[in-house]
Amino acid sequence: MKKLKSTFVVWIAIYPAITVILLLFGDILNRVPVLLRTLILTVILVPLMVYLLIPFWTKLIQKVERKNQK
């Protein structure tokens, strides 16, 4: 169950992040070669995921789980 929860946390963090970045910068990113586009996306998304989004969603889910256990 732990892997399933981790998978859910990563998905719920990365899907909206990718969507927002593509909505905001999709036209610009479509003009650059795919390898450079992927590099730009990963340079933005990996730190965002590691330092902000995954910790945020992990804490939120843990808080909800603790509340439901009471």
A tleap script that builds the chain and sets N, CA, C and O, in Angstrom:
source leaprc.protein.ff14SB
mol = sequence {
  NMET LYS LYS LEU LYS SER THR PHE VAL VAL
  TRP ILE ALA ILE TYR PRO ALA ILE THR VAL
  ILE LEU LEU LEU PHE GLY ASP ILE LEU ASN
  ARG VAL PRO VAL LEU LEU ARG THR LEU ILE
  LEU THR VAL ILE LEU VAL PRO LEU MET VAL
  TYR LEU LEU ILE PRO PHE TRP THR LYS LEU
  ILE GLN LYS VAL GLU ARG LYS ASN GLN CLYS
}
set mol.1.N position { 0.810 -1.192 0.000 }
set mol.1.CA position { 0.000 0.000 0.000 }
set mol.1.C position { 0.856 1.261 0.000 }
set mol.1.O position { 0.451 2.294 -0.534 }
set mol.2.N position { 2.038 1.174 0.599 }
set mol.2.CA position { 2.913 2.338 0.658 }
set mol.2.C position { 3.350 2.787 -0.739 }
set mol.2.O position { 3.388 3.986 -1.015 }
set mol.3.N position { 3.677 1.844 -1.618 }
set mol.3.CA position { 4.073 2.204 -2.985 }
set mol.3.C position { 2.905 2.826 -3.744 }
set mol.3.O position { 3.090 3.756 -4.528 }
set mol.4.N position { 1.722 2.316 -3.508 }
set mol.4.CA position { 0.544 2.874 -4.158 }
set mol.4.C position { 0.323 4.318 -3.710 }
set mol.4.O position { 0.006 5.185 -4.525 }
set mol.5.N position { 0.490 4.571 -2.413 }
set mol.5.CA position { 0.332 5.923 -1.890 }
set mol.5.C position { 1.417 6.851 -2.442 }
set mol.5.O position { 1.127 7.994 -2.796 }
set mol.6.N position { 2.643 6.379 -2.517 }
set mol.6.CA position { 3.740 7.174 -3.077 }
set mol.6.C position { 3.481 7.495 -4.548 }
set mol.6.O position { 3.721 8.614 -5.002 }
set mol.7.N position { 2.994 6.513 -5.274 }
set mol.7.CA position { 2.663 6.727 -6.685 }
set mol.7.C position { 1.585 7.790 -6.826 }
set mol.7.O position { 1.681 8.659 -7.693 }
set mol.8.N position { 0.569 7.729 -5.990 }
set mol.8.CA position { -0.499 8.706 -6.017 }
set mol.8.C position { 0.027 10.108 -5.700 }
set mol.8.O position { -0.356 11.074 -6.360 }
set mol.9.N position { 0.894 10.225 -4.704 }
set mol.9.CA position { 1.461 11.526 -4.330 }
set mol.9.C position { 2.246 12.116 -5.495 }
set mol.9.O position { 2.098 13.298 -5.806 }
set mol.10.N position { 3.066 11.316 -6.131 }
set mol.10.CA position { 3.848 11.811 -7.265 }
set mol.10.C position { 2.928 12.225 -8.402 }
set mol.10.O position { 3.126 13.277 -9.010 }
set mol.11.N position { 1.933 11.412 -8.690 }
set mol.11.CA position { 1.019 11.740 -9.785 }
set mol.11.C position { 0.234 13.012 -9.503 }
set mol.11.O position { 0.113 13.874 -10.374 }
set mol.12.N position { -0.303 13.135 -8.288 }
set mol.12.CA position { -1.120 14.301 -7.962 }
set mol.12.C position { -0.274 15.581 -7.918 }
set mol.12.O position { -0.808 16.682 -8.047 }
set mol.13.N position { 1.016 15.436 -7.738 }
set mol.13.CA position { 1.907 16.594 -7.761 }
set mol.13.C position { 2.342 16.935 -9.185 }
set mol.13.O position { 2.358 18.107 -9.561 }
set mol.14.N position { 2.690 15.939 -9.967 }
set mol.14.CA position { 3.300 16.220 -11.265 }
set mol.14.C position { 2.288 16.547 -12.361 }
set mol.14.O position { 2.574 17.371 -13.230 }
set mol.15.N position { 1.124 15.925 -12.340 }
set mol.15.CA position { 0.149 16.175 -13.405 }
set mol.15.C position { -0.253 17.652 -13.493 }
set mol.15.O position { -0.179 18.235 -14.575 }
set mol.16.N position { -0.676 18.271 -12.387 }
set mol.16.CA position { -1.022 19.696 -12.482 }
set mol.16.C position { 0.180 20.580 -12.810 }
set mol.16.O position { 0.045 21.575 -13.522 }
set mol.17.N position { 1.353 20.218 -12.291 }
set mol.17.CA position { 2.549 21.020 -12.562 }
set mol.17.C position { 2.892 21.019 -14.053 }
set mol.17.O position { 3.169 22.070 -14.629 }
set mol.18.N position { 2.874 19.857 -14.663 }
set mol.18.CA position { 3.146 19.761 -16.104 }
set mol.18.C position { 2.078 20.519 -16.887 }
set mol.18.O position { 2.390 21.236 -17.838 }
set mol.19.N position { 0.833 20.360 -16.490 }
set mol.19.CA position { -0.261 21.020 -17.189 }
set mol.19.C position { -0.111 22.538 -17.143 }
set mol.19.O position { -0.271 23.212 -18.161 }
set mol.20.N position { 0.191 23.068 -15.980 }
set mol.20.CA position { 0.347 24.527 -15.840 }
set mol.20.C position { 1.531 25.025 -16.654 }
set mol.20.O position { 1.424 26.037 -17.347 }
set mol.21.N position { 2.644 24.334 -16.579 }
set mol.21.CA position { 3.825 24.761 -17.343 }
set mol.21.C position { 3.528 24.738 -18.836 }
set mol.21.O position { 3.903 25.663 -19.556 }
set mol.22.N position { 2.865 23.704 -19.300 }
set mol.22.CA position { 2.540 23.634 -20.728 }
set mol.22.C position { 1.519 24.696 -21.133 }
set mol.22.O position { 1.604 25.241 -22.234 }
set mol.23.N position { 0.562 24.996 -20.267 }
set mol.23.CA position { -0.389 26.061 -20.575 }
set mol.23.C position { 0.299 27.424 -20.653 }
set mol.23.O position { -0.015 28.241 -21.518 }
set mol.24.N position { 1.234 27.654 -19.744 }
set mol.24.CA position { 1.912 28.948 -19.702 }
set mol.24.C position { 2.998 29.095 -20.763 }
set mol.24.O position { 3.151 30.163 -21.357 }
set mol.25.N position { 3.745 28.028 -20.997 }
set mol.25.CA position { 4.927 28.125 -21.858 }
set mol.25.C position { 4.904 27.179 -23.050 }
set mol.25.O position { 5.913 27.032 -23.739 }
set mol.26.N position { 3.772 26.537 -23.304 }
set mol.26.CA position { 3.688 25.542 -24.375 }
set mol.26.C position { 4.048 26.076 -25.742 }
set mol.26.O position { 4.746 25.407 -26.504 }
set mol.27.N position { 3.582 27.276 -26.068 }
set mol.27.CA position { 3.901 27.857 -27.378 }
set mol.27.C position { 5.398 28.080 -27.541 }
set mol.27.O position { 5.965 27.807 -28.599 }
set mol.28.N position { 6.027 28.572 -26.498 }
set mol.28.CA position { 7.482 28.807 -26.539 }
set mol.28.C position { 8.226 27.477 -26.623 }
set mol.28.O position { 9.151 27.321 -27.420 }
set mol.29.N position { 7.808 26.516 -25.785 }
set mol.29.CA position { 8.495 25.218 -25.753 }
set mol.29.C position { 8.351 24.454 -27.063 }
set mol.29.O position { 9.251 23.703 -27.437 }
set mol.30.N position { 7.246 24.628 -27.758 }
set mol.30.CA position { 7.056 23.932 -29.033 }
set mol.30.C position { 8.011 24.417 -30.115 }
set mol.30.O position { 8.200 23.743 -31.128 }
set mol.31.N position { 8.603 25.561 -29.909 }
set mol.31.CA position { 9.539 26.120 -30.904 }
set mol.31.C position { 10.961 25.587 -30.744 }
set mol.31.O position { 11.792 25.769 -31.634 }
set mol.32.N position { 11.248 24.934 -29.624 }
set mol.32.CA position { 12.615 24.435 -29.401 }
set mol.32.C position { 12.651 22.932 -29.661 }
set mol.32.O position { 11.624 22.262 -29.559 }
set mol.33.N position { 13.818 22.402 -29.994 }
set mol.33.CA position { 13.949 20.952 -30.241 }
set mol.33.C position { 13.537 20.142 -29.006 }
set mol.33.O position { 13.642 20.608 -27.871 }
set mol.34.N position { 13.073 18.938 -29.258 }
set mol.34.CA position { 12.515 18.107 -28.192 }
set mol.34.C position { 13.508 17.842 -27.062 }
set mol.34.O position { 13.108 17.816 -25.898 }
set mol.35.N position { 14.775 17.647 -27.368 }
set mol.35.CA position { 15.759 17.395 -26.304 }
set mol.35.C position { 15.933 18.620 -25.412 }
set mol.35.O position { 16.041 18.486 -24.193 }
set mol.36.N position { 15.961 19.791 -25.995 }
set mol.36.CA position { 16.060 21.019 -25.212 }
set mol.36.C position { 14.767 21.256 -24.425 }
set mol.36.O position { 14.809 21.697 -23.276 }
set mol.37.N position { 13.635 20.967 -25.037 }
set mol.37.CA position { 12.330 21.104 -24.371 }
set mol.37.C position { 12.274 20.210 -23.135 }
set mol.37.O position { 11.835 20.640 -22.068 }
set mol.38.N position { 12.717 18.973 -23.285 }
set mol.38.CA position { 12.729 18.035 -22.164 }
set mol.38.C position { 13.680 18.504 -21.071 }
set mol.38.O position { 13.367 18.397 -19.885 }
set mol.39.N position { 14.829 19.017 -21.461 }
set mol.39.CA position { 15.789 19.546 -20.491 }
set mol.39.C position { 15.168 20.694 -19.702 }
set mol.39.O position { 15.279 20.732 -18.477 }
set mol.40.N position { 14.526 21.616 -20.380 }
set mol.40.CA position { 13.902 22.769 -19.721 }
set mol.40.C position { 12.819 22.300 -18.745 }
set mol.40.O position { 12.763 22.753 -17.602 }
set mol.41.N position { 11.972 21.397 -19.206 }
set mol.41.CA position { 10.905 20.887 -18.335 }
set mol.41.C position { 11.456 20.197 -17.092 }
set mol.41.O position { 10.949 20.412 -15.991 }
set mol.42.N position { 12.476 19.378 -17.252 }
set mol.42.CA position { 13.025 18.660 -16.097 }
set mol.42.C position { 13.770 19.591 -15.150 }
set mol.42.O position { 13.743 19.389 -13.936 }
set mol.43.N position { 14.436 20.609 -15.692 }
set mol.43.CA position { 15.132 21.579 -14.833 }
set mol.43.C position { 14.119 22.321 -13.953 }
set mol.43.O position { 14.418 22.659 -12.808 }
set mol.44.N position { 12.947 22.568 -14.481 }
set mol.44.CA position { 11.899 23.237 -13.706 }
set mol.44.C position { 11.183 22.250 -12.773 }
set mol.44.O position { 11.001 22.524 -11.587 }
set mol.45.N position { 10.787 21.113 -13.322 }
set mol.45.CA position { 9.905 20.207 -12.583 }
set mol.45.C position { 10.579 19.404 -11.475 }
set mol.45.O position { 9.968 19.194 -10.428 }
set mol.46.N position { 11.795 18.956 -11.665 }
set mol.46.CA position { 12.420 18.107 -10.643 }
set mol.46.C position { 12.591 18.863 -9.320 }
set mol.46.O position { 12.174 18.347 -8.283 }
set mol.47.N position { 13.183 20.057 -9.312 }
set mol.47.CA position { 13.267 20.771 -8.024 }
set mol.47.C position { 11.890 21.130 -7.454 }
set mol.47.O position { 11.667 21.049 -6.246 }
set mol.48.N position { 10.974 21.527 -8.339 }
set mol.48.CA position { 9.620 21.850 -7.893 }
set mol.48.C position { 8.973 20.655 -7.196 }
set mol.48.O position { 8.330 20.802 -6.157 }
set mol.49.N position { 9.151 19.489 -7.775 }
set mol.49.CA position { 8.594 18.276 -7.192 }
set mol.49.C position { 9.274 17.918 -5.870 }
set mol.49.O position { 8.602 17.661 -4.871 }
set mol.50.N position { 10.601 17.904 -5.867 }
set mol.50.CA position { 11.358 17.430 -4.710 }
set mol.50.C position { 11.223 18.366 -3.513 }
set mol.50.O position { 11.081 17.905 -2.381 }
set mol.51.N position { 11.266 19.670 -3.753 }
set mol.51.CA position { 11.306 20.616 -2.643 }
set mol.51.C position { 9.960 21.219 -2.270 }
set mol.51.O position { 9.805 21.713 -1.153 }
set mol.52.N position { 8.995 21.195 -3.161 }
set mol.52.CA position { 7.713 21.832 -2.855 }
set mol.52.C position { 6.520 20.885 -2.933 }
set mol.52.O position { 5.834 20.653 -1.937 }
set mol.53.N position { 6.281 20.348 -4.108 }
set mol.53.CA position { 5.023 19.656 -4.338 }
set mol.53.C position { 4.891 18.317 -3.623 }
set mol.53.O position { 3.869 18.062 -2.986 }
set mol.54.N position { 5.888 17.467 -3.715 }
set mol.54.CA position { 5.789 16.164 -3.040 }
set mol.54.C position { 5.740 16.335 -1.518 }
set mol.54.O position { 4.915 15.687 -0.873 }
set mol.55.N position { 6.585 17.177 -0.919 }
set mol.55.CA position { 6.432 17.382 0.536 }
set mol.55.C position { 5.061 17.948 0.921 }
set mol.55.O position { 4.483 17.538 1.927 }
set mol.56.N position { 4.543 18.881 0.128 }
set mol.56.CA position { 3.231 19.456 0.414 }
set mol.56.C position { 2.148 18.383 0.402 }
set mol.56.O position { 1.383 18.268 1.359 }
set mol.57.N position { 2.074 17.599 -0.667 }
set mol.57.CA position { 1.030 16.583 -0.785 }
set mol.57.C position { 1.208 15.463 0.234 }
set mol.57.O position { 0.223 14.923 0.738 }
set mol.58.N position { 2.454 15.109 0.540 }
set mol.58.CA position { 2.714 14.067 1.530 }
set mol.58.C position { 2.191 14.506 2.894 }
set mol.58.O position { 1.506 13.739 3.572 }
set mol.59.N position { 2.508 15.733 3.301 }
set mol.59.CA position { 2.035 16.238 4.596 }
set mol.59.C position { 0.516 16.335 4.626 }
set mol.59.O position { -0.108 15.989 5.629 }
set mol.60.N position { -0.072 16.795 3.551 }
set mol.60.CA position { -1.524 16.926 3.500 }
set mol.60.C position { -2.204 15.564 3.621 }
set mol.60.O position { -3.175 15.419 4.364 }
set mol.61.N position { -1.711 14.591 2.910 }
set mol.61.CA position { -2.298 13.250 2.966 }
set mol.61.C position { -2.107 12.636 4.348 }
set mol.61.O position { -3.019 11.993 4.868 }
set mol.62.N position { -0.937 12.826 4.949 }
set mol.62.CA position { -0.711 12.310 6.299 }
set mol.62.C position { -1.651 12.968 7.305 }
set mol.62.O position { -2.167 12.310 8.209 }
set mol.63.N position { -1.865 14.256 7.142 }
set mol.63.CA position { -2.769 14.984 8.029 }
set mol.63.C position { -4.191 14.436 7.911 }
set mol.63.O position { -4.864 14.231 8.921 }
set mol.64.N position { -4.643 14.200 6.692 }
set mol.64.CA position { -5.975 13.648 6.471 }
set mol.64.C position { -6.066 12.236 7.045 }
set mol.64.O position { -7.079 11.880 7.646 }
set mol.65.N position { -5.027 11.433 6.867 }
set mol.65.CA position { -5.031 10.072 7.400 }
set mol.65.C position { -5.114 10.077 8.923 }
set mol.65.O position { -5.865 9.298 9.510 }
set mol.66.N position { -4.334 10.966 9.568 }
set mol.66.CA position { -4.374 11.064 11.036 }
set mol.66.C position { -5.758 11.490 11.507 }
set mol.66.O position { -6.268 10.977 12.503 }
set mol.67.N position { -6.354 12.417 10.799 }
set mol.67.CA position { -7.686 12.898 11.162 }
set mol.67.C position { -8.717 11.776 11.034 }
set mol.67.O position { -9.616 11.661 11.866 }
set mol.68.N position { -8.590 10.956 10.001 }
set mol.68.CA position { -9.524 9.860 9.794 }
set mol.68.C position { -9.332 8.721 10.785 }
set mol.68.O position { -10.263 7.950 11.019 }
set mol.69.N position { -8.139 8.597 11.375 }
set mol.69.CA position { -7.882 7.533 12.338 }
set mol.69.C position { -8.479 7.842 13.707 }
set mol.69.O position { -8.655 6.935 14.520 }
set mol.70.N position { -8.787 9.085 13.968 }
set mol.70.CA position { -9.333 9.471 15.284 }
set mol.70.C position { -10.781 9.151 15.402 }
set mol.70.O position { -11.388 9.412 16.441 }
savepdb mol mol.pdb
quit
